[in-house]
Amino acid sequence: MRITLIGSGNVATHLAAAFKNAGHTIAQVWSHTYQHAALLAYHVKATAAEHLGDLDSSADIFVIAVKDDAIPGVAGQLNAGNQLVVHTSGSTAMDVLAGVSTRTGVIYPLQTISKLREIDFRQVPVAVEGSTPDVARELHLLASGISGNVLELSSEKRLSLHVAAVFACNFTNHLYQLSKTILDKYGLDFDLIRPLIAETAEKVSTVDPASVQTGPAVRNDRLTMDKHLHFLEKEPELQDLYRRLSQNIINFHNKQQG
Amino acid sequence: MRITLIGSGNVATHLAAAFKNAGHTIAQVWSHTYQHAALLAYHVKATAAEHLGDLDSSADIFVIAVKDDAIPGVAGQLNAGNQLVVHTSGSTAMDVLAGVSTRTGVIYPLQTISKLREIDFRQVPVAVEGSTPDVARELHLLASGISGNVLELSSEKRLSLHVAAVFACNFTNHLYQLSKTILDKYGLDFDLIRPLIAETAEKVSTVDPASVQTGPAVRNDRLTMDKHLHFLEKEPELQDLYRRLSQNIINFHNKQQG
């Protein structure tokens, strides 16, 4: 397929490389910043376009990988004809593209994508949605070329997946950082915590997280929790998070037993 | 060394096996529940004791691995003479053992330990503390037999390490579970999130978490956060956590830039 990419961020960059590796042609790249488009285009042997209106409507598919709030504006400027137009957002309903083309859809790769980090796209779950069964089939096929784990999801289910990912990934990464902040303050190395982080993630690769929950909250060990809250006295934001997360653990496990 | 273990939970079980593997003798095991002591004693070829007062004071070291709030009571009943007495708690100061023996200390293995799961103790950081420099040296040596990563820490630094571990491990595991709860509600498989969990943990094995933070909060993407908060409307506890964790991410990264 001839694919035109709209966007030059993390998702656009990784998708372009994955499509290219799967044997597709990246026709054109557009970005809000022309230099970024030119750089990505150079890497995938495409041409960069300066204006959205300049994009060649002969591309088989337009893949919009820009910030969520920029999707409607960008989509509205495309001369897509009857070509396939998709976005790549977890939290944006497919119908934001209604009217842009007769054939629209979504390709949402569920991964924490950093531009400079290699990822094995075959392992990345990709959720697709199509405005018609034919479009869904076509997107399923396209996505299967880059990922071994493609599934069709409605906009609502895709949103639930994105929210779940924020909890499991974005929030956990921030907790890693809070942990590092505490260690820094006491002159301790983050390396001390790294084996624990690896083991915590590894444990849930085969079992439910609730079944391997450890720590003072799940034991309802008030003595230890009080020591920790006292320790965090001078960090009210951390103390507040500690209190709320612990209470949430207690409530969750009480409900399970009840 | 002849080691007597007080306790039969996760930490006692793994420590007993690790000491045994390192060539030490497990002399006796005591537990609040005699059957548990007998079972652990059987596995490490020790004898089980029914009463704390029955423990043979000829052991070189008494290792107390019971719940934090049970440590003072248990320690008070030992006839330890001048033998070494240590506890294994992250959040309990060493001086809780003052008066129990002239030689006291702490051996704190920093890992999320589940009884039924094999762990490679060589990779587990172990923090030690001794009531005298000689005791600290002795415990450092003993711990080096089971772990490749031993460090001497004061009670306060050990507490900071424990609090950091609660953020990086216990709280993150609970966030995995909340993520699963969301997916369950929409009939989606937790397997969809597992690659993301693995990648999120793997990323911070070499870099600082803050440098690889992704998601709507760090981008200050209000549109997406509002969609997610709206999605969580019927789950007020989840909605509240989402709001607070997102705000904490925003504040943290604003402070870094400011």
Short mmCIF file of C-alpha atoms in Angstrom, two decimals:
data_model
loop_
_atom_site.label_atom_id
_atom_site.label_comp_id
_atom_site.label_asym_id
_atom_site.label_seq_id
_atom_site.Cartn_x
_atom_site.Cartn_y
_atom_site.Cartn_z
CA MET A 1 0.00 0.00 0.00
CA ARG A 2 0.98 3.61 -0.49
CA ILE A 3 0.72 5.21 2.94
CA THR A 4 0.78 8.90 3.77
CA LEU A 5 1.65 9.82 7.32
CA ILE A 6 0.34 12.92 9.02
CA GLY A 7 2.47 13.62 12.06
CA SER A 8 6.12 13.10 12.96
CA GLY A 9 6.02 12.24 16.67
CA ASN A 10 6.70 8.95 18.44
CA VAL A 11 3.74 7.06 17.05
CA ALA A 12 4.19 8.38 13.50
CA THR A 13 7.90 7.55 13.57
CA HIS A 14 7.46 3.98 14.80
CA LEU A 15 4.46 3.28 12.55
CA ALA A 16 6.32 4.59 9.50
CA ALA A 17 9.24 2.28 10.19
CA ALA A 18 6.97 -0.69 10.89
CA PHE A 19 4.93 -0.18 7.69
CA LYS A 20 8.09 0.28 5.67
CA ASN A 21 9.55 -2.95 7.13
CA ALA A 22 6.31 -4.74 6.24
CA GLY A 23 6.88 -3.87 2.58
CA HIS A 24 4.62 -0.85 2.20
CA THR A 25 5.61 2.43 0.61
CA ILE A 26 5.52 5.59 2.65
CA ALA A 27 4.43 8.10 0.04
CA GLN A 28 4.38 11.42 1.87
CA VAL A 29 4.86 12.82 5.35
CA TRP A 30 3.32 15.99 6.69
CA SER A 31 4.00 17.57 10.06
CA HIS A 32 3.10 20.82 11.74
CA THR A 33 6.86 21.49 11.69
CA TYR A 34 8.17 20.97 8.16
CA GLN A 35 11.70 20.10 9.33
CA HIS A 36 10.32 17.19 11.35
CA ALA A 37 8.37 15.93 8.36
CA ALA A 38 11.50 16.20 6.21
CA LEU A 39 13.57 14.20 8.73
CA LEU A 40 11.06 11.39 9.03
CA ALA A 41 10.50 11.39 5.25
CA TYR A 42 14.25 11.05 4.73
CA HIS A 43 14.39 7.98 7.00
CA VAL A 44 11.56 6.17 5.22
CA LYS A 45 12.36 7.35 1.68
CA ALA A 46 9.19 9.42 1.39
CA THR A 47 8.68 13.02 0.40
CA ALA A 48 7.76 15.71 2.89
CA ALA A 49 4.76 17.94 2.22
CA GLU A 50 4.62 21.52 3.38
CA HIS A 51 0.83 21.94 3.31
CA LEU A 52 -1.89 19.47 4.13
CA GLY A 53 -3.69 20.50 0.96
CA ASP A 54 -0.62 19.44 -1.08
CA LEU A 55 -0.90 15.79 -0.02
CA ASP A 56 -1.32 13.50 -2.99
CA SER A 57 -4.81 11.99 -2.87
CA SER A 58 -3.57 8.88 -4.68
CA ALA A 59 -2.25 7.42 -1.41
CA ASP A 60 -4.20 4.31 -0.40
CA ILE A 61 -4.40 5.40 3.21
CA PHE A 62 -3.86 8.55 5.26
CA VAL A 63 -2.65 7.78 8.77
CA ILE A 64 -3.21 10.67 11.15
CA ALA A 65 -0.82 10.45 14.12
CA VAL A 66 -1.02 13.87 15.72
CA LYS A 67 -2.15 15.07 19.16
CA ASP A 68 -5.77 14.17 19.86
CA ASP A 69 -7.02 17.73 19.84
CA ALA A 70 -5.37 18.39 16.46
CA ILE A 71 -7.08 15.45 14.72
CA PRO A 72 -10.32 17.20 13.63
CA GLY A 73 -8.49 20.24 12.29
CA VAL A 74 -5.98 18.18 10.33
CA ALA A 75 -8.59 15.76 9.02
CA GLY A 76 -10.76 18.63 7.81
CA GLN A 77 -7.99 19.92 5.55
CA LEU A 78 -7.33 16.64 3.74
CA ASN A 79 -8.40 16.10 0.15
CA ALA A 80 -8.89 12.42 0.81
CA GLY A 81 -11.49 11.67 -1.83
CA ASN A 82 -12.64 8.15 -1.13
CA GLN A 83 -9.30 7.06 0.25
CA LEU A 84 -9.03 5.43 3.64
CA VAL A 85 -8.40 7.88 6.49
CA VAL A 86 -7.51 6.60 9.96
CA HIS A 87 -6.32 8.08 13.21
CA THR A 88 -4.14 6.37 15.82
CA SER A 89 -5.63 7.68 19.05
CA GLY A 90 -6.77 5.53 21.96
CA SER A 91 -9.23 8.03 23.36
CA THR A 92 -10.70 9.57 20.23
CA ALA A 93 -13.88 8.08 18.81
CA MET A 94 -13.77 6.98 15.19
CA ASP A 95 -16.64 9.30 14.26
CA VAL A 96 -14.39 12.36 14.60
CA LEU A 97 -13.41 11.42 11.02
CA ALA A 98 -16.98 11.24 9.72
CA GLY A 99 -17.35 13.33 6.60
CA VAL A 100 -13.62 13.36 5.84
CA SER A 101 -13.96 10.32 3.61
CA THR A 102 -16.47 7.55 3.00
CA ARG A 103 -13.96 5.08 4.44
CA THR A 104 -12.53 5.89 7.86
CA GLY A 105 -11.12 3.99 10.79
CA VAL A 106 -8.60 3.68 13.59
CA ILE A 107 -5.26 1.90 14.07
CA TYR A 108 -4.27 2.19 17.72
CA PRO A 109 -0.95 0.64 18.77
CA LEU A 110 -1.00 0.06 22.52
CA GLN A 111 2.53 0.68 23.63
CA THR A 112 4.55 3.22 25.53
CA ILE A 113 6.47 4.54 22.61
CA SER A 114 9.60 6.63 22.98
CA LYS A 115 11.15 7.92 19.79
CA LEU A 116 14.69 6.86 20.57
CA ARG A 117 13.90 3.40 21.84
CA GLU A 118 13.64 0.35 19.61
CA ILE A 119 10.42 -1.56 20.02
CA ASP A 120 9.44 -4.94 18.65
CA PHE A 121 6.22 -3.99 16.94
CA ARG A 122 5.26 -7.67 16.44
CA GLN A 123 4.61 -7.79 20.21
CA VAL A 124 2.55 -4.60 20.36
CA PRO A 125 -1.23 -5.10 20.53
CA VAL A 126 -2.95 -3.07 17.82
CA ALA A 127 -6.66 -2.23 18.06
CA VAL A 128 -8.43 -1.47 14.80
CA GLU A 129 -11.88 -0.14 13.99
CA GLY A 130 -13.50 0.51 10.61
CA SER A 131 -16.48 2.55 9.47
CA THR A 132 -17.65 -0.48 7.48
CA PRO A 133 -16.93 -4.23 7.79
CA ASP A 134 -14.78 -3.98 4.64
CA VAL A 135 -12.70 -1.18 6.11
CA ALA A 136 -12.31 -3.11 9.38
CA ARG A 137 -11.11 -6.16 7.42
CA GLU A 138 -8.68 -4.04 5.41
CA LEU A 139 -7.25 -2.42 8.55
CA HIS A 140 -7.02 -5.79 10.28
CA LEU A 141 -4.95 -7.07 7.37
CA LEU A 142 -2.74 -3.99 7.29
CA ALA A 143 -2.13 -4.11 11.05
CA SER A 144 -1.40 -7.85 10.94
CA GLY A 145 1.57 -7.04 8.74
CA ILE A 146 3.21 -5.14 11.58
CA SER A 147 1.84 -6.83 14.71
CA GLY A 148 1.12 -10.38 15.78
CA ASN A 149 -1.64 -9.18 18.08
CA VAL A 150 -4.41 -7.33 16.22
CA LEU A 151 -7.97 -7.04 17.50
CA GLU A 152 -11.07 -5.17 16.41
CA LEU A 153 -12.44 -2.89 19.12
CA SER A 154 -15.24 -0.35 19.25
CA SER A 155 -14.35 3.23 20.16
CA GLU A 156 -15.67 2.67 23.69
CA LYS A 157 -13.62 -0.48 24.28
CA ARG A 158 -10.56 1.23 22.83
CA LEU A 159 -11.09 4.06 25.32
CA SER A 160 -11.28 1.56 28.20
CA LEU A 161 -8.03 0.01 26.97
CA HIS A 162 -6.37 3.42 26.91
CA VAL A 163 -7.53 4.28 30.43
CA ALA A 164 -6.32 0.86 31.64
CA ALA A 165 -2.96 1.56 29.99
CA VAL A 166 -2.65 4.92 31.76
CA PHE A 167 -3.03 3.14 35.11
CA ALA A 168 -0.69 0.24 34.27
CA CYS A 169 1.96 2.26 32.49
CA ASN A 170 1.93 6.05 32.85
CA PHE A 171 0.98 6.06 36.52
CA THR A 172 3.34 3.21 37.44
CA ASN A 173 6.24 4.97 35.71
CA HIS A 174 5.50 8.06 37.79
CA LEU A 175 5.50 5.94 40.95
CA TYR A 176 8.95 4.69 39.93
CA GLN A 177 9.98 8.34 39.75
CA LEU A 178 8.49 9.17 43.16
CA SER A 179 10.41 6.21 44.55
CA LYS A 180 13.59 7.61 43.01
CA THR A 181 12.84 11.05 44.47
CA ILE A 182 12.66 9.54 47.97
CA LEU A 183 15.91 7.61 47.48
CA ASP A 184 17.68 10.70 46.09
CA LYS A 185 16.79 12.63 49.21
CA TYR A 186 18.55 10.02 51.35
CA GLY A 187 21.53 9.59 49.07
CA LEU A 188 20.49 6.09 48.00
CA ASP A 189 20.89 4.74 44.49
CA PHE A 190 17.85 3.94 42.34
CA ASP A 191 19.68 0.72 41.41
CA LEU A 192 18.56 -0.62 44.79
CA ILE A 193 14.95 -0.54 43.63
CA ARG A 194 15.49 -1.70 40.05
CA PRO A 195 15.48 -5.48 40.81
CA LEU A 196 12.22 -4.97 42.70
CA ILE A 197 10.65 -3.14 39.77
CA ALA A 198 11.67 -5.93 37.41
CA GLU A 199 10.34 -8.64 39.74
CA THR A 200 7.05 -6.79 40.34
CA ALA A 201 6.39 -6.55 36.60
CA GLU A 202 7.61 -10.10 35.95
CA LYS A 203 5.27 -11.56 38.60
CA VAL A 204 2.12 -10.39 36.81
CA SER A 205 3.22 -11.87 33.49
CA THR A 206 1.48 -15.10 34.48
CA VAL A 207 -0.90 -14.35 37.36
CA ASP A 208 -3.47 -11.75 38.43
CA PRO A 209 -1.92 -8.76 40.21
CA ALA A 210 -4.32 -9.04 43.16
CA SER A 211 -3.04 -12.54 43.93
CA VAL A 212 0.54 -11.32 44.39
CA GLN A 213 -0.16 -8.02 46.15
CA THR A 214 2.35 -7.48 48.96
CA GLY A 215 3.13 -4.62 51.35
CA PRO A 216 1.66 -3.09 54.48
CA ALA A 217 -1.71 -2.05 52.97
CA VAL A 218 -2.85 -5.52 51.87
CA ARG A 219 -1.83 -6.87 55.31
CA ASN A 220 -3.70 -3.94 56.86
CA ASP A 221 -0.49 -3.36 58.83
CA ARG A 222 -1.38 0.00 60.41
CA LEU A 223 1.84 0.22 62.41
CA THR A 224 4.00 0.21 59.27
CA MET A 225 1.65 2.47 57.33
CA ASP A 226 1.70 4.99 60.20
CA LYS A 227 5.51 4.89 60.27
CA HIS A 228 5.58 5.56 56.53
CA LEU A 229 3.04 8.38 56.77
CA HIS A 230 5.06 9.93 59.56
CA PHE A 231 8.21 9.56 57.47
CA LEU A 232 6.47 11.45 54.62
CA GLU A 233 5.27 14.26 56.88
CA LYS A 234 7.33 16.91 55.13
CA GLU A 235 6.16 15.79 51.69
CA PRO A 236 2.40 16.41 51.86
CA GLU A 237 1.74 15.43 48.24
CA LEU A 238 3.57 12.11 48.65
CA GLN A 239 1.91 11.53 52.00
CA ASP A 240 -1.50 12.14 50.45
CA LEU A 241 -0.82 9.71 47.59
CA TYR A 242 0.50 7.13 50.06
CA ARG A 243 -2.66 7.41 52.15
CA ARG A 244 -5.05 7.20 49.21
CA LEU A 245 -3.32 4.36 47.40
CA SER A 246 -3.07 2.37 50.64
CA GLN A 247 -6.76 2.95 51.39
CA ASN A 248 -7.63 1.88 47.86
CA ILE A 249 -5.66 -1.35 48.31
CA ILE A 250 -7.41 -2.00 51.63
CA ASN A 251 -10.86 -1.34 50.15
CA PHE A 252 -10.18 -3.45 47.08
CA HIS A 253 -9.04 -6.50 49.02
CA ASN A 254 -11.81 -6.12 51.61
CA LYS A 255 -14.34 -6.16 48.78
CA GLN A 256 -12.75 -9.28 47.29
CA GLN A 257 -13.03 -11.12 50.58
CA GLY A 258 -16.49 -9.76 51.40
CA MET B 1 26.88 -20.54 61.46
CA ARG B 2 24.08 -22.10 63.45
CA ILE B 3 21.02 -20.00 62.69
CA THR B 4 17.69 -20.05 64.52
CA LEU B 5 14.72 -18.65 62.67
CA ILE B 6 11.79 -17.02 64.39
CA GLY B 7 8.89 -16.85 62.00
CA SER B 8 7.66 -19.03 59.13
CA GLY B 9 6.27 -16.51 56.63
CA ASN B 10 7.59 -15.47 53.22
CA VAL B 11 10.74 -13.78 54.45
CA ALA B 12 11.60 -16.55 56.98
CA THR B 13 11.05 -19.23 54.35
CA HIS B 14 13.23 -17.62 51.70
CA LEU B 15 15.96 -16.60 54.16
CA ALA B 16 16.09 -20.13 55.62
CA ALA B 17 16.57 -21.62 52.16
CA ALA B 18 19.17 -19.02 51.19
CA PHE B 19 21.20 -19.50 54.40
CA LYS B 20 21.01 -23.27 54.02
CA ASN B 21 22.22 -23.01 50.40
CA ALA B 22 25.09 -20.82 51.59
CA GLY B 23 26.30 -23.67 53.82
CA HIS B 24 24.89 -22.58 57.17
CA THR B 25 22.95 -24.80 59.55
CA ILE B 26 19.38 -23.92 60.44
CA ALA B 27 19.25 -25.08 64.06
CA GLN B 28 15.69 -24.38 65.13
CA VAL B 29 12.53 -22.77 63.83
CA TRP B 30 9.81 -21.20 65.93
CA SER B 31 6.51 -19.86 64.70
CA HIS B 32 3.36 -18.55 66.30
CA THR B 33 1.71 -21.58 64.67
CA TYR B 34 3.66 -24.72 65.54
CA GLN B 35 2.59 -26.60 62.39
CA HIS B 36 4.11 -23.84 60.23
CA ALA B 37 7.37 -24.06 62.17
CA ALA B 38 7.39 -27.84 61.76
CA LEU B 39 6.87 -27.57 58.00
CA LEU B 40 9.64 -25.04 57.47
CA ALA B 41 11.95 -26.97 59.86
CA TYR B 42 11.35 -30.13 57.82
CA HIS B 43 12.37 -28.39 54.60
CA VAL B 44 15.64 -27.05 56.01
CA LYS B 45 16.48 -30.03 58.25
CA ALA B 46 16.03 -28.07 61.47
CA THR B 47 13.96 -28.83 64.55
CA ALA B 48 10.80 -26.95 65.38
CA ALA B 49 10.37 -25.39 68.82
CA GLU B 50 7.00 -25.03 70.49
CA HIS B 51 7.90 -22.24 72.92
CA LEU B 52 10.19 -19.26 72.43
CA GLY B 53 11.74 -20.01 75.83
CA ASP B 54 12.73 -23.48 74.56
CA LEU B 55 15.04 -22.09 71.87
CA ASP B 56 18.61 -23.28 72.30
CA SER B 57 20.77 -20.30 73.24
CA SER B 58 23.78 -21.94 71.60
CA ALA B 59 22.67 -20.71 68.15
CA ASP B 60 25.08 -18.13 66.71
CA ILE B 61 22.30 -15.90 65.53
CA PHE B 62 18.57 -15.50 66.08
CA VAL B 63 16.82 -14.13 63.00
CA ILE B 64 13.43 -12.63 63.80
CA ALA B 65 11.20 -12.60 60.71
CA VAL B 66 7.73 -11.93 62.10
CA LYS B 67 5.23 -9.11 61.58
CA ASP B 68 6.65 -5.74 62.62
CA ASP B 69 4.32 -5.30 65.58
CA ALA B 70 5.20 -8.77 66.92
CA ILE B 71 8.96 -8.11 67.01
CA PRO B 72 9.23 -6.54 70.50
CA GLY B 73 7.08 -9.24 72.13
CA VAL B 74 8.98 -12.08 70.49
CA ALA B 75 12.39 -10.55 71.17
CA GLY B 76 11.51 -10.03 74.84
CA GLN B 77 10.95 -13.76 75.34
CA LEU B 78 14.28 -14.91 73.92
CA ASN B 79 17.06 -16.26 76.14
CA ALA B 80 19.64 -14.97 73.75
CA GLY B 81 22.52 -14.49 76.17
CA ASN B 82 25.17 -12.63 74.23
CA GLN B 83 24.21 -14.21 70.93
CA LEU B 84 23.48 -12.09 67.90
CA VAL B 85 19.79 -11.15 67.51
CA VAL B 86 18.55 -9.48 64.32
CA HIS B 87 15.24 -8.59 62.79
CA THR B 88 14.41 -8.40 59.09
CA SER B 89 12.06 -5.43 58.97
CA GLY B 90 12.44 -2.44 56.68
CA SER B 91 10.50 -0.01 58.82
CA THR B 92 11.52 -1.05 62.34
CA ALA B 93 14.45 0.73 63.96
CA MET B 94 17.29 -1.46 65.19
CA ASP B 95 16.90 -0.16 68.75
CA VAL B 96 13.67 -2.11 69.21
CA LEU B 97 16.08 -4.96 70.04
CA ALA B 98 18.07 -2.99 72.64
CA GLY B 99 18.30 -4.97 75.88
CA VAL B 100 17.57 -8.32 74.22
CA SER B 101 21.27 -8.99 73.72
CA THR B 102 24.50 -7.02 73.70
CA ARG B 103 24.82 -7.73 69.99
CA THR B 104 21.85 -6.81 67.83
CA GLY B 105 21.23 -5.82 64.25
CA VAL B 106 19.12 -5.96 61.12
CA ILE B 107 19.19 -7.97 57.89
CA TYR B 108 16.61 -6.50 55.51
CA PRO B 109 16.19 -8.19 52.13
CA LEU B 110 14.56 -5.73 49.74
CA GLN B 111 12.37 -7.84 47.56
CA THR B 112 8.72 -8.56 46.94
CA ILE B 113 8.74 -12.06 48.30
CA SER B 114 5.96 -14.53 47.64
CA LYS B 115 6.28 -17.90 49.32
CA LEU B 116 5.54 -19.98 46.27
CA ARG B 117 7.76 -18.09 43.87
CA GLU B 118 11.43 -18.84 43.33
CA ILE B 119 13.65 -15.84 43.72
CA ASP B 120 17.31 -15.46 42.93
CA PHE B 121 18.54 -14.17 46.25
CA ARG B 122 21.95 -13.21 44.75
CA GLN B 123 20.14 -10.36 42.96
CA VAL B 124 18.25 -9.15 46.03
CA PRO B 125 19.70 -6.06 47.72
CA VAL B 126 20.20 -6.72 51.44
CA ALA B 127 20.56 -3.82 53.89
CA VAL B 128 22.36 -4.61 57.15
CA GLU B 129 22.86 -2.64 60.36
CA GLY B 130 24.75 -3.58 63.51
CA SER B 131 24.73 -2.29 67.06
CA THR B 132 28.55 -2.20 66.94
CA PRO B 133 31.01 -2.01 64.03
CA ASP B 134 31.93 -5.67 64.71
CA VAL B 135 28.31 -6.75 64.48
CA ALA B 136 27.84 -4.74 61.29
CA ARG B 137 30.91 -6.47 59.78
CA GLU B 138 29.65 -9.89 60.84
CA LEU B 139 26.22 -9.27 59.33
CA HIS B 140 27.76 -7.87 56.16
CA LEU B 141 29.74 -11.11 55.80
CA LEU B 142 26.72 -13.29 56.54
CA ALA B 143 24.52 -11.40 54.06
CA SER B 144 27.25 -11.50 51.38
CA GLY B 145 26.91 -15.27 51.45
CA ILE B 146 23.36 -15.05 50.15
CA SER B 147 23.33 -11.81 48.14
CA GLY B 148 25.67 -10.09 45.73
CA ASN B 149 24.33 -6.69 46.74
CA VAL B 150 24.82 -5.97 50.47
CA LEU B 151 24.98 -2.46 51.93
CA GLU B 152 25.11 -1.03 55.43
CA LEU B 153 22.27 1.38 56.13
CA SER B 154 21.10 3.25 59.20
CA SER B 155 17.56 2.62 60.44
CA GLU B 156 16.43 5.92 58.90
CA LYS B 157 17.89 5.15 55.47
CA ARG B 158 16.43 1.65 55.62
CA LEU B 159 13.02 3.20 56.30
CA SER B 160 13.41 5.51 53.30
CA LEU B 161 14.28 2.45 51.19
CA HIS B 162 11.17 0.65 52.43
CA VAL B 163 8.91 3.62 51.67
CA ALA B 164 10.49 3.91 48.20
CA ALA B 165 9.83 0.20 47.68
CA VAL B 166 6.16 0.59 48.61
CA PHE B 167 5.78 3.23 45.88
CA ALA B 168 7.75 1.32 43.24
CA CYS B 169 6.37 -2.14 43.99
CA ASN B 170 3.25 -2.42 46.17
CA PHE B 171 1.50 0.60 44.69
CA THR B 172 2.43 -0.24 41.11
CA ASN B 173 1.17 -3.79 41.53
CA HIS B 174 -2.14 -2.37 42.71
CA LEU B 175 -2.28 -0.09 39.67
CA TYR B 176 -1.81 -3.20 37.52
CA GLN B 177 -4.84 -4.63 39.32
CA LEU B 178 -6.92 -1.48 38.78
CA SER B 179 -6.01 -1.67 35.12
CA LYS B 180 -7.22 -5.29 35.06
CA THR B 181 -10.45 -4.28 36.80
CA ILE B 182 -11.17 -1.75 34.05
CA LEU B 183 -10.43 -4.28 31.31
CA ASP B 184 -12.58 -6.95 33.00
CA LYS B 185 -15.53 -4.60 32.99
CA TYR B 186 -15.26 -4.24 29.20
CA GLY B 187 -14.57 -7.91 28.53
CA LEU B 188 -10.97 -7.27 27.51
CA ASP B 189 -8.09 -9.57 28.38
CA PHE B 190 -5.33 -8.45 30.76
CA ASP B 191 -2.90 -9.99 28.24
CA LEU B 192 -3.42 -6.83 26.17
CA ILE B 193 -1.70 -4.79 28.88
CA ARG B 194 1.03 -7.26 29.81
CA PRO B 195 3.49 -6.24 27.05
CA LEU B 196 3.04 -2.64 28.16
CA ILE B 197 3.78 -3.49 31.78
CA ALA B 198 6.92 -5.36 30.77
CA GLU B 199 8.12 -2.50 28.55
CA THR B 200 7.38 0.14 31.21
CA ALA B 201 9.50 -1.73 33.76
CA GLU B 202 12.21 -2.57 31.24
CA LYS B 203 12.57 1.09 30.17
CA VAL B 204 13.66 2.25 33.63
CA SER B 205 16.31 -0.45 33.93
CA THR B 206 18.78 1.97 32.37
CA VAL B 207 17.32 5.47 32.60
CA ASP B 208 15.51 7.75 35.04
CA PRO B 209 11.73 7.24 35.06
CA ALA B 210 11.05 10.96 34.62
CA SER B 211 12.93 10.95 31.32
CA VAL B 212 10.62 8.30 29.81
CA GLN B 213 7.32 9.48 31.26
CA THR B 214 4.55 9.20 28.67
CA GLY B 215 0.79 9.68 28.71
CA PRO B 216 -1.69 12.55 28.76
CA ALA B 217 -0.62 14.08 32.11
CA VAL B 218 3.03 14.74 31.20
CA ARG B 219 1.83 16.29 27.91
CA ASN B 220 -0.74 18.28 29.91
CA ASP B 221 -3.26 16.96 27.41
CA ARG B 222 -6.45 18.17 29.14
CA LEU B 223 -8.72 16.90 26.37
CA THR B 224 -7.63 13.28 26.88
CA MET B 225 -7.57 13.54 30.68
CA ASP B 226 -11.12 14.94 30.63
CA LYS B 227 -12.26 12.06 28.41
CA HIS B 228 -10.71 9.58 30.83
CA LEU B 229 -12.23 11.27 33.88
CA HIS B 230 -15.61 11.26 32.18
CA PHE B 231 -15.13 7.57 31.34
CA LEU B 232 -14.45 6.86 35.05
CA GLU B 233 -17.50 8.81 36.22
CA LYS B 234 -19.21 5.74 37.69
CA GLU B 235 -16.05 4.67 39.55
CA PRO B 236 -15.46 7.59 41.93
CA GLU B 237 -12.46 5.99 43.67
CA LEU B 238 -10.72 5.30 40.35
CA GLN B 239 -11.65 8.74 39.09
CA ASP B 240 -10.17 10.32 42.21
CA LEU B 241 -6.92 8.36 41.87
CA TYR B 242 -6.72 9.24 38.18
CA ARG B 243 -7.14 12.94 38.98
CA ARG B 244 -4.59 12.97 41.80
CA LEU B 245 -1.93 10.93 40.05
CA SER B 246 -2.29 13.03 36.91
CA GLN B 247 -2.02 16.25 38.91
CA ASN B 248 1.05 14.88 40.67
CA ILE B 249 2.67 14.11 37.31
CA ILE B 250 1.86 17.61 36.05
CA ASN B 251 3.24 19.25 39.22
CA PHE B 252 6.38 17.12 39.20
CA HIS B 253 7.28 17.88 35.60
CA ASN B 254 6.40 21.58 35.95
CA LYS B 255 8.79 21.78 38.90
CA GLN B 256 11.53 20.09 36.88
CA GLN B 257 11.19 22.59 34.07
CA GLY B 258 10.75 25.58 36.36
#
